[in-house]
Amino acid sequence: MNCCKAVAVLGDQMVFSWVKSRTICRRLRGTAPVLSRNQSTAAEPSPGGPETAEKPRLRAIDLARKIRQEKAKTQSETRTQETDPPVSGSQQRVTELKRFTTQLQNVHPNVLAKHLHRTVLHRDKDVVILNKPYGVPVREESGVTTITSVLPVLCKMLDGLKTKTDTELLPCLGLEKDSSGALLLARSEAVLEDILSLSRNNQVERKYWVITVGVPVPSEGLIDIPIIEREVTGPTPHFKMTLSPLFRMNEAGDGVTKVRSHRQAHAAATKYRVLDSSYGCSLVELQPLTGVKHQMRVHMAYALACPILGDHKYSHWSKLAPQKLPERVLKKLGLEQTKSRYLPLHLHARRLVLPGRSQPDVAVSCPMPKYFIKTLNRLQLMFPEDKNDE
């Protein structure tokens, strides 16, 4: 009897507890439930909850999914490394150079102007000399950012962004798109005309360093052969600058005969001096005495038969094709012949001397780009430690 009574009382208490809990849940239905520490891992914060609510923890299923994704990514990268052939150091440098050049041509003008501002070598009230990067054109060219297009921004950077200025920057002695080195800018039209007059009288000294495929013979001299532009016929017709000599061998082959100059030919003279040679290549210093289009490239390729490394335009006369390199040069550069088309033109404006009017002469030596230095190291070419070059 007592046992049955106890069970009945216990049952009444359980029913009362269940009814009481249901009543409390109804009263608190509009509020967030209070969860224990273990239950909080599966809970999600209510949209109207306070900002101080505890951040939901990562669930086990989410953690497992993240681990599987990272594992699949690692396996994919491993398969790519195993299937793709290793890239040589030279090819990687050329790829980086092409990417860098493309970035400079397509970036916002302010970005290119900031880059040029960091490369300024000399500045005064008349001129500014900066280190032109490889692959960026000086004059206007469709589809790319040019140096001329960012000169107004660069001028403000030089004079101070908060300062109103009437000065301007004008290219004086331009450089080719694929060349690098000292670029001279005038701050006014009057200075520009003065510098052009000095250049026509050969009073502006410009020296270039080039790496050639071949060793010029003799090692020092003057090339004085006019240059003319001609059309090259064939599967891909195009125009090239070429030599228009004033002398030719006579029929007996024991002398030369003077010929009449072509009316469209331009007088062109270039001094050259071999600084070092190794593995069939040379580091040559060039000093143009005239300013004909592609003058140094044509004189080296056609007059001395030593084209500039990376000059794919003038390495062949009758066709447009990548430069053909000797096997030993390819080996030193770590390249295959099919990849030689990625070699940049190794033409660098090394030194510029501008005569001063009311001040001493302006003499600037321009540091060489990294790709130029790395090629010198691979070919074991040394440049002289000349006080005039430093």
Coordinates of C-alpha atoms in Angstrom, one line a residue:
M1 CA 0.0 0.0 0.0
N2 CA 2.7 2.5 0.9
C3 CA 4.7 1.6 -2.3
C4 CA 1.6 2.3 -4.5
K5 CA 1.0 5.6 -2.7
A6 CA 4.6 6.7 -3.2
V7 CA 4.4 5.9 -6.9
A8 CA 1.2 7.9 -7.2
V9 CA 2.7 10.9 -5.5
L10 CA 5.8 10.7 -7.7
G11 CA 3.7 10.5 -10.8
D12 CA 1.7 13.6 -9.7
Q13 CA 5.0 15.5 -9.2
M14 CA 6.3 14.5 -12.7
V15 CA 3.0 15.6 -14.3
F16 CA 3.1 18.9 -12.4
S17 CA 6.7 19.5 -13.4
W18 CA 5.9 18.8 -17.1
V19 CA 2.9 21.2 -17.0
K20 CA 5.0 23.8 -15.2
S21 CA 7.8 23.6 -17.9
R22 CA 5.2 24.0 -20.7
T23 CA 3.8 27.0 -19.0
I24 CA 7.2 28.7 -18.7
C25 CA 8.0 28.0 -22.4
R26 CA 4.7 29.6 -23.4
R27 CA 5.6 32.7 -21.4
L28 CA 9.2 32.9 -22.7
R29 CA 8.4 32.1 -26.3
G30 CA 9.2 35.6 -27.5
T31 CA 12.6 35.6 -25.8
A32 CA 15.9 33.7 -26.8
P33 CA 16.3 30.4 -25.0
V34 CA 19.1 30.1 -22.5
L35 CA 21.4 27.4 -23.7
S36 CA 24.1 25.5 -22.0
R37 CA 27.7 25.7 -23.1
N38 CA 27.4 22.5 -25.1
Q39 CA 24.1 23.5 -26.7
S40 CA 25.5 27.0 -27.8
T41 CA 27.7 25.4 -30.5
A42 CA 24.7 24.5 -32.6
A43 CA 22.7 27.7 -31.9
E44 CA 22.5 30.6 -34.3
P45 CA 22.1 34.3 -33.2
S46 CA 18.7 35.8 -33.6
P47 CA 18.4 38.6 -36.1
G48 CA 17.3 41.1 -33.5
G49 CA 19.8 39.9 -30.9
P50 CA 22.3 42.3 -29.2
E51 CA 25.6 43.0 -30.8
T52 CA 27.4 41.5 -27.8
A53 CA 26.0 38.1 -28.6
E54 CA 28.5 35.2 -28.6
K55 CA 29.8 34.4 -32.1
P56 CA 28.7 30.9 -33.3
R57 CA 31.5 28.4 -33.2
L58 CA 32.6 26.4 -36.3
R59 CA 30.6 23.2 -36.5
A60 CA 32.4 19.9 -37.0
I61 CA 30.8 19.4 -40.5
D62 CA 32.1 22.8 -41.6
L63 CA 35.6 22.0 -40.3
A64 CA 35.6 18.8 -42.2
R65 CA 34.5 20.5 -45.4
K66 CA 37.3 23.1 -45.0
I67 CA 39.9 20.4 -44.5
R68 CA 38.7 18.5 -47.6
Q69 CA 38.9 21.7 -49.7
E70 CA 42.4 22.5 -48.6
K71 CA 43.6 18.9 -49.2
A72 CA 42.1 19.0 -52.8
K73 CA 43.8 22.3 -53.5
T74 CA 47.2 20.9 -52.3
Q75 CA 46.8 17.8 -54.5
S76 CA 45.9 20.0 -57.5
E77 CA 49.0 22.2 -57.0
T78 CA 51.2 19.1 -56.7
R79 CA 49.9 17.6 -59.9
T80 CA 50.5 20.9 -61.7
Q81 CA 54.1 21.0 -60.5
E82 CA 54.7 17.4 -61.6
T83 CA 53.2 17.9 -65.1
D84 CA 54.5 21.3 -66.0
P85 CA 58.2 21.5 -67.0
P86 CA 60.5 23.5 -64.8
V87 CA 61.0 27.1 -65.9
S88 CA 64.6 28.2 -66.3
G89 CA 65.8 31.3 -64.6
S90 CA 66.2 33.3 -67.8
Q91 CA 62.7 32.4 -69.0
Q92 CA 61.3 33.5 -65.7
R93 CA 63.2 36.8 -65.9
V94 CA 61.8 37.4 -69.4
T95 CA 58.3 36.6 -68.2
E96 CA 58.6 38.9 -65.3
L97 CA 59.9 41.6 -67.6
K98 CA 57.0 41.2 -70.0
R99 CA 54.5 41.3 -67.2
F100 CA 56.2 44.4 -65.7
T101 CA 56.2 46.2 -69.0
T102 CA 52.5 45.4 -69.6
Q103 CA 51.7 46.7 -66.2
L104 CA 53.5 50.0 -66.8
Q105 CA 51.7 50.4 -70.1
N106 CA 48.2 49.7 -68.8
V107 CA 48.3 51.2 -65.3
H108 CA 46.7 54.5 -64.3
P109 CA 48.7 57.5 -65.4
N110 CA 49.3 58.4 -61.8
V111 CA 51.0 55.1 -61.1
L112 CA 53.4 55.5 -64.0
A113 CA 54.1 59.1 -63.0
K114 CA 55.0 57.9 -59.5
H115 CA 57.3 55.3 -60.9
L116 CA 59.1 57.9 -63.1
H117 CA 59.3 60.3 -60.2
R118 CA 61.3 57.7 -58.3
T119 CA 63.8 57.3 -61.2
V120 CA 64.7 61.0 -61.5
L121 CA 68.5 61.3 -61.9
H122 CA 68.8 65.1 -62.2
R123 CA 66.6 68.1 -62.0
D124 CA 67.1 71.9 -62.2
K125 CA 65.2 74.9 -63.4
D126 CA 65.8 74.0 -67.1
V127 CA 65.9 70.2 -67.5
V128 CA 64.9 66.9 -65.8
I129 CA 66.7 63.7 -66.5
L130 CA 65.1 60.4 -65.6
N131 CA 65.7 56.7 -66.1
K132 CA 63.2 55.5 -68.7
P133 CA 62.0 51.9 -68.1
Y134 CA 62.2 49.3 -70.8
G135 CA 59.1 48.8 -73.0
V136 CA 57.3 52.1 -72.3
P137 CA 56.9 54.4 -75.3
V138 CA 57.8 58.0 -75.0
R139 CA 55.5 59.4 -77.6
E140 CA 51.7 58.9 -78.0
E141 CA 50.8 55.3 -78.9
S142 CA 47.3 53.9 -79.0
G143 CA 46.2 51.5 -76.3
V144 CA 49.0 52.0 -73.9
T145 CA 50.1 54.6 -71.3
T146 CA 53.0 56.6 -72.6
I147 CA 55.5 58.8 -70.8
T148 CA 54.3 61.9 -72.7
S149 CA 50.7 61.4 -71.4
V150 CA 51.8 61.4 -67.7
L151 CA 54.3 64.4 -67.9
P152 CA 51.7 66.9 -66.6
V153 CA 51.2 64.7 -63.5
L154 CA 55.0 64.2 -63.1
C155 CA 55.5 68.0 -63.4
K156 CA 53.1 68.6 -60.5
M157 CA 55.0 65.9 -58.4
L158 CA 58.3 67.6 -59.0
D159 CA 57.0 71.1 -58.1
G160 CA 54.7 70.0 -55.3
L161 CA 51.1 68.9 -55.6
K162 CA 49.8 71.9 -53.7
T163 CA 51.8 74.4 -55.7
K164 CA 50.3 76.0 -58.8
T165 CA 52.9 75.9 -61.6
D166 CA 53.1 77.1 -65.2
T167 CA 56.1 75.0 -66.1
E168 CA 55.9 71.9 -68.3
L169 CA 58.0 68.9 -69.3
L170 CA 58.8 68.3 -72.9
P171 CA 60.8 65.3 -74.3
C172 CA 64.0 66.5 -76.0
L173 CA 66.0 63.6 -77.3
G174 CA 63.6 60.7 -77.3
L175 CA 64.3 57.0 -76.8
E176 CA 62.8 54.0 -78.5
K177 CA 60.1 52.1 -76.8
D178 CA 62.3 49.0 -76.3
S179 CA 65.3 50.9 -75.0
S180 CA 66.0 52.1 -71.5
G181 CA 68.1 54.7 -69.8
A182 CA 68.6 58.5 -69.6
L183 CA 65.7 60.5 -71.0
L184 CA 66.1 64.2 -71.2
L185 CA 63.1 66.5 -70.6
A186 CA 63.0 70.3 -71.0
R187 CA 61.0 72.6 -68.7
S188 CA 60.0 75.1 -71.4
E189 CA 59.8 75.6 -75.1
A190 CA 62.8 77.9 -75.1
V191 CA 65.0 75.3 -73.4
L192 CA 63.8 72.6 -75.8
E193 CA 64.8 74.7 -78.8
D194 CA 68.2 75.4 -77.2
I195 CA 68.9 71.7 -76.6
L196 CA 67.8 70.7 -80.1
S197 CA 70.2 73.3 -81.5
L198 CA 73.0 71.9 -79.4
S199 CA 72.2 68.4 -80.5
R200 CA 72.3 69.4 -84.2
N201 CA 75.7 70.8 -83.7
N202 CA 76.8 67.6 -81.9
Q203 CA 77.3 69.3 -78.6
V204 CA 75.2 66.9 -76.5
E205 CA 77.2 63.8 -75.7
R206 CA 75.1 60.6 -75.6
K207 CA 76.6 57.2 -75.0
Y208 CA 74.8 53.9 -75.1
W209 CA 75.7 50.4 -73.9
V210 CA 74.6 47.4 -76.0
I211 CA 75.2 43.7 -75.9
T212 CA 75.9 42.4 -79.4
V213 CA 75.8 38.9 -80.9
G214 CA 79.3 38.8 -82.3
V215 CA 82.5 40.7 -81.8
P216 CA 83.0 43.8 -83.9
V217 CA 86.3 44.0 -85.9
P218 CA 88.1 46.2 -85.5
S219 CA 87.4 46.7 -81.8
E220 CA 87.0 50.5 -82.2
G221 CA 86.0 52.8 -85.0
L222 CA 83.5 55.0 -86.8
I223 CA 80.6 53.9 -88.9
D224 CA 79.8 56.6 -91.5
I225 CA 77.1 55.1 -93.8
P226 CA 73.8 56.8 -94.7
I227 CA 70.6 55.1 -93.9
I228 CA 67.4 54.8 -95.9
E229 CA 64.0 53.2 -95.4
R230 CA 63.0 50.6 -97.8
E231 CA 60.1 48.1 -98.3
V232 CA 60.8 44.4 -97.9
T233 CA 58.7 42.3 -100.1
G234 CA 57.7 38.7 -99.3
P235 CA 55.0 36.8 -97.5
T236 CA 54.8 39.7 -94.9
P237 CA 55.7 43.0 -96.6
H238 CA 57.1 45.5 -94.2
F239 CA 59.4 48.5 -94.1
K240 CA 62.9 48.6 -92.6
M241 CA 65.8 51.0 -92.3
T242 CA 68.8 49.9 -94.2
L243 CA 72.2 51.1 -95.4
S244 CA 72.6 53.3 -98.4
P245 CA 76.4 53.4 -98.9
L246 CA 78.2 56.0 -100.9
F247 CA 80.9 53.6 -102.0
R248 CA 80.9 50.1 -103.5
M249 CA 83.5 47.6 -104.7
N250 CA 84.7 48.1 -108.3
E251 CA 84.5 45.3 -110.8
A252 CA 88.1 44.3 -110.4
G253 CA 87.5 43.9 -106.6
D254 CA 90.7 45.8 -105.7
G255 CA 89.1 49.1 -104.7
V256 CA 86.0 51.1 -104.2
T257 CA 84.0 53.4 -106.4
K258 CA 82.0 56.4 -105.2
V259 CA 78.3 56.3 -106.1
R260 CA 75.7 59.0 -106.1
S261 CA 73.8 59.4 -102.9
H262 CA 70.1 58.6 -102.7
R263 CA 67.9 61.7 -102.3
Q264 CA 65.9 60.0 -99.5
A265 CA 69.0 58.7 -97.6
H266 CA 70.0 60.3 -94.3
A267 CA 73.6 60.8 -93.2
A268 CA 74.4 58.6 -90.2
A269 CA 77.6 58.3 -88.2
T270 CA 78.2 56.2 -85.1
K271 CA 81.3 55.8 -83.0
Y272 CA 81.8 52.4 -81.3
R273 CA 84.1 50.8 -78.8
V274 CA 84.2 47.2 -77.6
L275 CA 84.4 47.2 -73.8
D276 CA 84.5 43.4 -73.3
S277 CA 83.8 40.2 -75.2
S278 CA 83.1 36.6 -74.1
Y279 CA 81.3 33.5 -75.6
G280 CA 80.9 35.2 -78.9
C281 CA 79.1 38.3 -77.5
S282 CA 80.3 41.8 -76.7
L283 CA 79.5 44.7 -74.5
V284 CA 79.9 47.7 -76.9
E285 CA 79.7 51.4 -76.2
L286 CA 78.0 53.4 -79.0
Q287 CA 78.0 57.2 -79.5
P288 CA 75.7 58.4 -82.2
L289 CA 76.8 61.6 -83.9
T290 CA 73.5 61.9 -85.8
G291 CA 69.9 61.1 -85.0
V292 CA 68.5 58.8 -87.7
K293 CA 65.7 56.4 -86.9
H294 CA 67.1 53.0 -85.6
Q295 CA 70.6 54.2 -86.5
M296 CA 72.6 52.2 -84.0
R297 CA 70.6 49.0 -84.6
V298 CA 71.1 49.2 -88.3
H299 CA 74.8 50.1 -88.1
M300 CA 75.5 47.2 -85.7
A301 CA 73.5 44.6 -87.7
Y302 CA 74.3 45.5 -91.3
A303 CA 77.6 47.4 -91.2
L304 CA 79.4 45.3 -88.5
A305 CA 77.3 42.1 -88.8
C306 CA 76.9 42.2 -85.0
P307 CA 73.2 42.7 -84.2
I308 CA 72.1 43.8 -80.8
L309 CA 70.9 41.0 -78.5
G310 CA 67.1 40.9 -78.6
D311 CA 66.8 42.9 -81.8
H312 CA 64.3 40.7 -83.7
K313 CA 63.7 43.4 -86.4
Y314 CA 67.2 43.8 -87.8
S315 CA 68.6 40.3 -87.2
H316 CA 67.2 39.3 -90.6
W317 CA 66.8 41.5 -93.7
S318 CA 64.3 39.5 -95.8
K319 CA 61.9 38.4 -93.1
L320 CA 60.4 39.1 -89.7
A321 CA 61.5 36.4 -87.3
P322 CA 63.0 35.9 -83.9
Q323 CA 66.7 36.4 -83.6
K324 CA 68.8 33.4 -84.4
L325 CA 71.3 32.8 -81.7
P326 CA 74.4 30.5 -81.7
E327 CA 74.1 27.4 -79.6
R328 CA 76.7 28.4 -77.1
V329 CA 75.0 31.7 -76.5
L330 CA 71.6 29.9 -75.9
K331 CA 73.4 27.6 -73.5
K332 CA 74.8 30.5 -71.5
L333 CA 71.4 32.3 -71.4
G334 CA 69.6 29.1 -70.4
L335 CA 67.2 29.4 -73.4
E336 CA 66.0 27.3 -76.3
Q337 CA 65.9 28.8 -79.7
T338 CA 62.1 28.7 -79.7
K339 CA 62.1 31.0 -76.7
S340 CA 64.6 33.5 -78.0
R341 CA 61.7 35.8 -79.2
Y342 CA 61.2 36.7 -75.5
L343 CA 64.6 38.3 -75.2
P344 CA 64.3 42.1 -74.8
L345 CA 66.4 44.6 -76.7
H346 CA 69.6 45.2 -74.8
L347 CA 70.0 48.9 -75.7
H348 CA 70.6 51.2 -72.7
A349 CA 71.3 55.0 -72.7
R350 CA 74.2 54.9 -70.3
R351 CA 75.6 58.4 -70.2
L352 CA 74.3 61.9 -71.0
V353 CA 76.4 65.1 -70.9
L354 CA 74.6 68.4 -71.5
P355 CA 76.7 71.6 -71.8
G356 CA 75.7 74.2 -69.2
R357 CA 75.0 77.8 -70.1
S358 CA 75.2 79.7 -66.8
Q359 CA 76.3 76.6 -64.8
P360 CA 78.6 73.6 -65.0
D361 CA 77.9 70.9 -67.5
V362 CA 75.2 68.4 -66.5
A363 CA 76.7 64.8 -66.6
V364 CA 74.5 61.9 -65.7
S365 CA 75.3 58.1 -65.7
C366 CA 72.2 56.0 -65.7
P367 CA 72.1 52.7 -63.8
M368 CA 71.5 49.6 -65.9
P369 CA 68.2 47.7 -65.6
K370 CA 68.2 44.4 -63.8
Y371 CA 67.7 42.2 -66.9
F372 CA 70.7 43.9 -68.6
I373 CA 72.9 43.2 -65.6
K374 CA 71.8 39.6 -65.3
T375 CA 72.6 39.0 -69.0
L376 CA 76.0 40.5 -68.5
N377 CA 76.6 38.1 -65.6
R378 CA 75.4 35.1 -67.6
L379 CA 77.7 35.9 -70.5
Q380 CA 80.5 36.8 -68.1
L381 CA 80.9 40.3 -69.6
M382 CA 82.6 42.9 -67.5
F383 CA 82.1 46.6 -67.8
P384 CA 85.0 49.0 -66.9
E385 CA 85.1 50.9 -63.7
D386 CA 85.6 54.2 -65.4
K387 CA 85.2 57.4 -63.3
N388 CA 83.5 59.0 -66.3
D389 CA 80.8 56.3 -66.2
E390 CA 80.0 56.5 -62.5

